[in-house]
PDB file of C-alpha atoms in Angstrom:
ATOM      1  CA  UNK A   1     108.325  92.168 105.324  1.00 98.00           C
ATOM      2  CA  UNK A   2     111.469  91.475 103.206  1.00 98.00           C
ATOM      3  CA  UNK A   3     110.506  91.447  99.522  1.00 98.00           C
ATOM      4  CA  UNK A   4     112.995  90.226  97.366  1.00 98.00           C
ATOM      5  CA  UNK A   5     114.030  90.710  93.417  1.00 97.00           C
ATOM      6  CA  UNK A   6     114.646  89.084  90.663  1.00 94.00           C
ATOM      7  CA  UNK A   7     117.482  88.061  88.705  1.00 92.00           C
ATOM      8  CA  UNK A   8     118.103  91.244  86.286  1.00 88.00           C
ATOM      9  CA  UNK A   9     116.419  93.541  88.542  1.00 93.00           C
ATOM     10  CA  UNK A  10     117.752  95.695  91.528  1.00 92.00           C
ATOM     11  CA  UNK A  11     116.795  97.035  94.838  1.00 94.00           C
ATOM     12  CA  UNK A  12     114.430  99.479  93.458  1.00 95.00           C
ATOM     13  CA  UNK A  13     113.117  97.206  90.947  1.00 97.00           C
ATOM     14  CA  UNK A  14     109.801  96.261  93.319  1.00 98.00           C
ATOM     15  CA  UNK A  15     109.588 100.255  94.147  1.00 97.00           C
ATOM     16  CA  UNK A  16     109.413 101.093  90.305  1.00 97.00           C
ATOM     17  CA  UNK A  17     107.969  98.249  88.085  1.00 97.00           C
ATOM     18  CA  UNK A  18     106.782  96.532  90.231  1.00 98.00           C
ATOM     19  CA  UNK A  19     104.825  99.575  92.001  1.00 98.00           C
ATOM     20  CA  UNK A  20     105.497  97.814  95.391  1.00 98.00           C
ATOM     21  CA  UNK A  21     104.306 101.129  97.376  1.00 97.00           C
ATOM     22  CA  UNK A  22     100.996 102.098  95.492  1.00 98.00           C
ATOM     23  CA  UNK A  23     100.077  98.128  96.018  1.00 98.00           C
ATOM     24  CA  UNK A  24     100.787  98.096  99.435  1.00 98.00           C
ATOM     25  CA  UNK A  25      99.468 101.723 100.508  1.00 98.00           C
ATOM     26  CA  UNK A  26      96.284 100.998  98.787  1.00 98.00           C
ATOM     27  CA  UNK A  27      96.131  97.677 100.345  1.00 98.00           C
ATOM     28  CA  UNK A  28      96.758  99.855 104.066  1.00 98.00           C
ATOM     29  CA  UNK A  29      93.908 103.044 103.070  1.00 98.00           C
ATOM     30  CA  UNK A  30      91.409 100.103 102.193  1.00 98.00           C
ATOM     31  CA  UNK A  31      91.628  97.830 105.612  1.00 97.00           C
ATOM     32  CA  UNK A  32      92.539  95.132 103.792  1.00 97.00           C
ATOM     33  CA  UNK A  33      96.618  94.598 104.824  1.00 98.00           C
ATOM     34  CA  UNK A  34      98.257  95.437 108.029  1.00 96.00           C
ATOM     35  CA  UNK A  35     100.437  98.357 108.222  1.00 96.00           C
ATOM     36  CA  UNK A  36     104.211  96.793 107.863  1.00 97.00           C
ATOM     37  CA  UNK A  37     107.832  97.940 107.072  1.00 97.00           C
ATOM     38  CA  UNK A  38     109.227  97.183 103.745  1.00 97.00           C
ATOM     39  CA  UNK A  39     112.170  95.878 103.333  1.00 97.00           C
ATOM     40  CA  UNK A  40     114.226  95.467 100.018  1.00 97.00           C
ATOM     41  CA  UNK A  41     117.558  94.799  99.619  1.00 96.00           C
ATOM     42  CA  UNK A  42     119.952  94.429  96.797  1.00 94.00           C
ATOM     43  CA  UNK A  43     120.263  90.733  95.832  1.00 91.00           C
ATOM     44  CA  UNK A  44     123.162  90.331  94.099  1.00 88.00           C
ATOM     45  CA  UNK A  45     126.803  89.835  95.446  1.00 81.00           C
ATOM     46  CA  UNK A  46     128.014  88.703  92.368  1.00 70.00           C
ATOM     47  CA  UNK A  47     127.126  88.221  88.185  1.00 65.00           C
ATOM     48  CA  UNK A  48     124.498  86.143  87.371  1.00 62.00           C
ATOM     49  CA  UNK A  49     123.517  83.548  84.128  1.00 60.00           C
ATOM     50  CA  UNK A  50     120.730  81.575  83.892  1.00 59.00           C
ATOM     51  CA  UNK A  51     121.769  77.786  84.049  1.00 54.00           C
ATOM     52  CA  UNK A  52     124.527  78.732  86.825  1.00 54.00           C
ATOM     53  CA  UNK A  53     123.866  78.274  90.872  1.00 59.00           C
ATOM     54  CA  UNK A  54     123.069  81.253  92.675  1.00 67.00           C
ATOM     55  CA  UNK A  55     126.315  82.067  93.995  1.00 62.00           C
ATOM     56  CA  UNK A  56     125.131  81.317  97.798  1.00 77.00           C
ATOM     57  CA  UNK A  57     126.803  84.827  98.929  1.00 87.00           C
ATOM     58  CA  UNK A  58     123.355  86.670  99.506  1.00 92.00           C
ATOM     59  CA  UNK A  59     121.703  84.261 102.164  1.00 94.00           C
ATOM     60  CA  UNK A  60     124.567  84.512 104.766  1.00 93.00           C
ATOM     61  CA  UNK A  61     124.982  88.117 104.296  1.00 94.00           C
ATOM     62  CA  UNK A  62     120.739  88.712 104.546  1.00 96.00           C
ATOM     63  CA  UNK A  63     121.015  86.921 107.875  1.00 96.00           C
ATOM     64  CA  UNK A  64     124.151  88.578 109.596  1.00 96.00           C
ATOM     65  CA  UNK A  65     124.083  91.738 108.046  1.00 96.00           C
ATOM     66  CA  UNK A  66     120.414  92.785 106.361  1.00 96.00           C
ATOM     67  CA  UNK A  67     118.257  91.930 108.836  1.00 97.00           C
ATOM     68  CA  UNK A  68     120.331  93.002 112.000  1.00 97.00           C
ATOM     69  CA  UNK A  69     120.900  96.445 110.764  1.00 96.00           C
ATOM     70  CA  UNK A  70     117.028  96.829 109.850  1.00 96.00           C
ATOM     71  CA  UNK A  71     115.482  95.736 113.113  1.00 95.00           C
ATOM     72  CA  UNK A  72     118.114  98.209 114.636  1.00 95.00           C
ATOM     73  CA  UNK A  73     116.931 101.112 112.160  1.00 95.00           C
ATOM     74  CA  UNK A  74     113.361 100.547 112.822  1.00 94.00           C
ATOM     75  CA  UNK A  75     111.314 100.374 115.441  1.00 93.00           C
ATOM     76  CA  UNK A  76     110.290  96.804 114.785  1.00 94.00           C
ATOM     77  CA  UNK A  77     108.774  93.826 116.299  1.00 94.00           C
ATOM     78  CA  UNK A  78     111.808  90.794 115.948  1.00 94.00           C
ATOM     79  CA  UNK A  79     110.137  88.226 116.620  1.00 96.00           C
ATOM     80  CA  UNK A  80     108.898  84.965 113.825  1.00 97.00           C
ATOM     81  CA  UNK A  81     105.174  86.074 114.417  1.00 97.00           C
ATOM     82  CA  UNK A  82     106.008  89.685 113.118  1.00 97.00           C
ATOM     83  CA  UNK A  83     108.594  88.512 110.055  1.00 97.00           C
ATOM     84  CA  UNK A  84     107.771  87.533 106.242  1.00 98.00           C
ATOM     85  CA  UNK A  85     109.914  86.812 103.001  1.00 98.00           C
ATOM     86  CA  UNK A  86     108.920  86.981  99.799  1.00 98.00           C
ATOM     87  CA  UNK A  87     110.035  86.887  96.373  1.00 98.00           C
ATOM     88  CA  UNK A  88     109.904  86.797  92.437  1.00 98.00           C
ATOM     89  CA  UNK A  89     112.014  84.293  90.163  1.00 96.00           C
ATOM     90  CA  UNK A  90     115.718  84.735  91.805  1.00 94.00           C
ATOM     91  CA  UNK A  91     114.541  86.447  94.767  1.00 96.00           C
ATOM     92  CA  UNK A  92     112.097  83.463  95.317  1.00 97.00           C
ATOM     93  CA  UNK A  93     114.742  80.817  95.356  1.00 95.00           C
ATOM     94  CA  UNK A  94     116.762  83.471  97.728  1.00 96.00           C
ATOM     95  CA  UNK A  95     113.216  83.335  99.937  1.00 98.00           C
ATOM     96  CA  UNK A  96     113.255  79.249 100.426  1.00 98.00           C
ATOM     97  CA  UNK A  97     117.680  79.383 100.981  1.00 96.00           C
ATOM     98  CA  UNK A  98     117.002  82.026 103.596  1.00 97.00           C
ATOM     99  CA  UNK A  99     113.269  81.266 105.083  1.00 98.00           C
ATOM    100  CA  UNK A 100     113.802  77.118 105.340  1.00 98.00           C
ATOM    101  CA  UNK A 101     117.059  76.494 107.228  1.00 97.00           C
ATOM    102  CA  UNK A 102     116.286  80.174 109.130  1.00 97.00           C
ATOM    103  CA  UNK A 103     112.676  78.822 109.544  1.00 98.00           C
ATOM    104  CA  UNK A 104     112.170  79.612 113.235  1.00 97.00           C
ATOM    105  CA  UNK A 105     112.603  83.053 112.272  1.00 97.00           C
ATOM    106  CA  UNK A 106     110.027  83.555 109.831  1.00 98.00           C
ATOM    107  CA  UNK A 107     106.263  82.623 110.172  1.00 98.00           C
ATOM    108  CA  UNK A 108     105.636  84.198 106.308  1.00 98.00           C
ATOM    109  CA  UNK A 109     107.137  83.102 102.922  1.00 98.00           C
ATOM    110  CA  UNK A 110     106.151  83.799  99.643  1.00 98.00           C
ATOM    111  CA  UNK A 111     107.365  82.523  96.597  1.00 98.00           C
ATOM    112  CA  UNK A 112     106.518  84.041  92.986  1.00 98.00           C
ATOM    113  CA  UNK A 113     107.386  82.280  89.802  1.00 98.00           C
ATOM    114  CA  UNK A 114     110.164  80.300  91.186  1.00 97.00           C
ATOM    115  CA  UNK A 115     111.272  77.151  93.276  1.00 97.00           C
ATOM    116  CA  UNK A 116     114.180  75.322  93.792  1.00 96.00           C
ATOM    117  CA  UNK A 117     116.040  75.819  90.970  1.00 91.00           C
ATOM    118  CA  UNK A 118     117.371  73.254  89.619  1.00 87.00           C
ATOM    119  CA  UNK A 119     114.346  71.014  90.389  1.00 91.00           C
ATOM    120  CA  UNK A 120     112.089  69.917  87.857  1.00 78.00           C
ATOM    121  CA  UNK A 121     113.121  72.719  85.246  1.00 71.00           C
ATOM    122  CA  UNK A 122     116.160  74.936  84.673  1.00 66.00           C
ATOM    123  CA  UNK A 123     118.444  76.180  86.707  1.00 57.00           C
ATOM    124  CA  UNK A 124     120.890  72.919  86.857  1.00 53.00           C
ATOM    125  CA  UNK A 125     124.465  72.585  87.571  1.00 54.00           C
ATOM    126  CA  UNK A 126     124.011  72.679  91.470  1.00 59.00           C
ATOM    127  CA  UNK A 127     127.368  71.343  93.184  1.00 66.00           C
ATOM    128  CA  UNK A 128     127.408  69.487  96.613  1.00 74.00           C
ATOM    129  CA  UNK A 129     124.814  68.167  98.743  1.00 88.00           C
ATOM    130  CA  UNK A 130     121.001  68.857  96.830  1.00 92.00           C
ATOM    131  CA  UNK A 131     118.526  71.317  98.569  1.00 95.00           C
ATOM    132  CA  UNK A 132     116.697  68.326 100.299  1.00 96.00           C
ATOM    133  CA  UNK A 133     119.629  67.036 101.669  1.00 95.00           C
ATOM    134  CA  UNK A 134     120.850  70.217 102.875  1.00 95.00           C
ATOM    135  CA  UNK A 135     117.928  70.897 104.745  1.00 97.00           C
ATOM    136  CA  UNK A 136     116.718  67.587 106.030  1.00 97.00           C
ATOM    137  CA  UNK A 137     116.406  68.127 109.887  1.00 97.00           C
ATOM    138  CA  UNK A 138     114.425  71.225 108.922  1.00 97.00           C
ATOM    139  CA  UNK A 139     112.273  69.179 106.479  1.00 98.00           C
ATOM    140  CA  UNK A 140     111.372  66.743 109.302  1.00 97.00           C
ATOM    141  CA  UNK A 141     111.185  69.127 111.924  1.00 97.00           C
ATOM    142  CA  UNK A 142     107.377  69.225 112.913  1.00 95.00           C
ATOM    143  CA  UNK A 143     107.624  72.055 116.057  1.00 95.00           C
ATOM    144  CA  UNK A 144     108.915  74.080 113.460  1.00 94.00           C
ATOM    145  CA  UNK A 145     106.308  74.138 110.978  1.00 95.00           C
ATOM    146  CA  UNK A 146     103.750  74.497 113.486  1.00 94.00           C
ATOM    147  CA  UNK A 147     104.930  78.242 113.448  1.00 95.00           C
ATOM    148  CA  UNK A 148     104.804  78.670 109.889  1.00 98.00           C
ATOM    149  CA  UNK A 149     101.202  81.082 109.252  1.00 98.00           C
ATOM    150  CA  UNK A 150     101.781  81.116 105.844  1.00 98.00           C
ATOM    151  CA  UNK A 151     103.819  79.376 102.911  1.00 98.00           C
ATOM    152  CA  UNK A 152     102.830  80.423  99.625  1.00 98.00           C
ATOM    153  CA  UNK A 153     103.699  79.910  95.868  1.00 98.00           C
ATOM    154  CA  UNK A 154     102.260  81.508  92.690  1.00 98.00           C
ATOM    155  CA  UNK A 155     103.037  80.893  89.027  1.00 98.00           C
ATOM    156  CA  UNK A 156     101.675  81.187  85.750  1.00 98.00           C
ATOM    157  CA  UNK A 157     101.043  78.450  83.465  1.00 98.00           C
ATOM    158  CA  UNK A 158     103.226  79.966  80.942  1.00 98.00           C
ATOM    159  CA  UNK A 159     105.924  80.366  82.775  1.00 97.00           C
ATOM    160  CA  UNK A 160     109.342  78.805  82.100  1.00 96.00           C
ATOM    161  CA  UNK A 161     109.891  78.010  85.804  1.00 96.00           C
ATOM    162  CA  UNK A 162     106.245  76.265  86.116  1.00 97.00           C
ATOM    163  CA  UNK A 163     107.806  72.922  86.625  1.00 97.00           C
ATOM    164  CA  UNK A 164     110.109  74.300  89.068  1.00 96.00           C
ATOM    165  CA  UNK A 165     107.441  75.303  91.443  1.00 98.00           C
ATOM    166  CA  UNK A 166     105.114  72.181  90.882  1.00 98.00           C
ATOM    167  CA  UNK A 167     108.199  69.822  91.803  1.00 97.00           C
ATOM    168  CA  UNK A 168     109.280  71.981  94.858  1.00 98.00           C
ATOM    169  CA  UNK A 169     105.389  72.296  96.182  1.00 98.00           C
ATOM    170  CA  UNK A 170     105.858  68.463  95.896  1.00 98.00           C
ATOM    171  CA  UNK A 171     109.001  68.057  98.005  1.00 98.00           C
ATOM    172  CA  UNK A 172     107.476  70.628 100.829  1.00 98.00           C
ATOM    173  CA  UNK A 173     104.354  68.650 100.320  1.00 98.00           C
ATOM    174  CA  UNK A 174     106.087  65.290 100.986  1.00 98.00           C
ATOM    175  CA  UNK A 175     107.634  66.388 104.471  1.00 98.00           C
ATOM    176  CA  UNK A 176     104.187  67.184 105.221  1.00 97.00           C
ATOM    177  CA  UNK A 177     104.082  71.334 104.949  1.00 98.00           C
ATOM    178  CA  UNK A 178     101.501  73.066 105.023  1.00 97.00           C
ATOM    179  CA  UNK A 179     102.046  74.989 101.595  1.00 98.00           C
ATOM    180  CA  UNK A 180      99.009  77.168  99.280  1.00 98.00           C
ATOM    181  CA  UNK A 181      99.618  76.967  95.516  1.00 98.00           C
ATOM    182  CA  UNK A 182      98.222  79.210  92.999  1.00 97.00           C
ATOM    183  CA  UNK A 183      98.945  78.678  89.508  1.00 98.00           C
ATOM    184  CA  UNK A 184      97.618  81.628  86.862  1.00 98.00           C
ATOM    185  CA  UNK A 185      97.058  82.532  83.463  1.00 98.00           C
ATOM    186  CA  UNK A 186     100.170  84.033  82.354  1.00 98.00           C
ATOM    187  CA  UNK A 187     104.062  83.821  82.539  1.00 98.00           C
ATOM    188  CA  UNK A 188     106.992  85.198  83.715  1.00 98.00           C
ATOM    189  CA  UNK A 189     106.409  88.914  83.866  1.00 98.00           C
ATOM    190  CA  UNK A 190     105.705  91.387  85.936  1.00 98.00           C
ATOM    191  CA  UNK A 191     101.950  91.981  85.421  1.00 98.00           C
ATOM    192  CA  UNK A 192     102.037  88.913  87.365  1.00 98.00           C
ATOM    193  CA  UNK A 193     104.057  89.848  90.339  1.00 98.00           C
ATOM    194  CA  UNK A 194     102.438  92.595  91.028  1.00 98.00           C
ATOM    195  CA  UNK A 195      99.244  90.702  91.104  1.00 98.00           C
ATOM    196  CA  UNK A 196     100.654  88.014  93.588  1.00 98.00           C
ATOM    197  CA  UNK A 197     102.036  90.843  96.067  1.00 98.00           C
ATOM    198  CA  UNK A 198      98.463  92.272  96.307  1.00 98.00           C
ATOM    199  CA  UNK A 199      96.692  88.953  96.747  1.00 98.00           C
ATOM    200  CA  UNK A 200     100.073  87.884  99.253  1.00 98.00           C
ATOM    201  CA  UNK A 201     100.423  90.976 101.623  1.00 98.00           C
ATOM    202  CA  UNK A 202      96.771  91.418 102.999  1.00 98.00           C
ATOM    203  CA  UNK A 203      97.614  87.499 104.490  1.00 98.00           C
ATOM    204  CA  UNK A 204     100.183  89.045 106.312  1.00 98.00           C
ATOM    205  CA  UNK A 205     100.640  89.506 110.301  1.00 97.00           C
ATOM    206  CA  UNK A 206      96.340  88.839 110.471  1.00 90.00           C
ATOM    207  CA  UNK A 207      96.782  86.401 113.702  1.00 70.00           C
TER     208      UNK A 207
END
């Protein structure tokens, strides 16, 4: 399970705020998740500003360099069944660039507080081809979504990035996906998160 940051947060950031490991090992001692290896890496390859693109460094490097090295570190199952992504605000957007043109690869996402960015909120300023466009084959692709256990979104009604989520449920809802949204009380904080990982990770790796 790869479980992603946000924006002005860090590798450690779901380990200490967000209390990633008392979640999850509760979760584990009470039956209710399957035991999993947690994954999170540093998300940031360059500076950040909100109202910039994400600088589109991260995603190649997660894919040839992350993930490799972690499914040779640990004893692992590499396969899409046994694979999920997650994330909150930044890391979220991170979890669609990676999880929807890698989809074969994943049968998990999870996406807190955050979308598309750019789409239907802040976040603008996105050169080239649009997210849609990008990803169109994938969009279309109906073997490929057949394998997908489990897309999910969360957001609270208070949060700045609300209309970002509602408008990219939409466009995965349009190409006919298969996607769960939540939306809370609450905004953009982490109260929330860490209430989304502990409803999120006990749908993991059930099937």
């Amino acid at each position: 399970f790869y479980l992603l940051h946000g924006a002005f947060d860090s590798d450690d950031s779901w380990s200490t705020v967000g209390r990633a490991g008392f979640i999850l090992d509760n979760l584990i001692a009470e039956g209710k998740a399957k035991p999993m290896v947690v994954i999170m890496p540093h998300g940031h390859t360059g500076p950040f500003r909100f109202g910039m693109p994400l600088s589109g460094d991260f995603e190649p490097e997660f894919i040839a360099d992350i993930m490799p090295q972690m499914e040779k570190r640990y004893r692992v199952h590499t396969d899409r069944p046994n694979r999920a992504i997650a994330g909150l605000s930044m890391g979220g957007a991170h979890t669609l660039n990676i999880g929807i043109p890698e989809l074969e690869k994943f049968a998990y996402l999870g996406v807190y507080s955050s979308g598309i960015f750019g789409l239907g909120g802040p976040g603008g300023n996105q050169q080239g081809p649009s997210f849609e466009e990008k990803n169109k084959a994938i969009l279309e692709n109906s073997k490929l979504k057949e394998g997908l256990k489990l897309f999910w979104f969360a957001t609270g009604k208070d949060d700045f990035l609300v209309g970002t989520t509602r408008s990219t449920v939409d466009l995965f809802k349009k190409y006919k996906f298969d996607v769960i949204y939540k939306e809370t009380e609450g905004g953009h904080t982490w109260d929330k998160w860490r209430e989304y990982l502990h409803e999120f990770a006990p749908k993991l790796f059930q099937q």
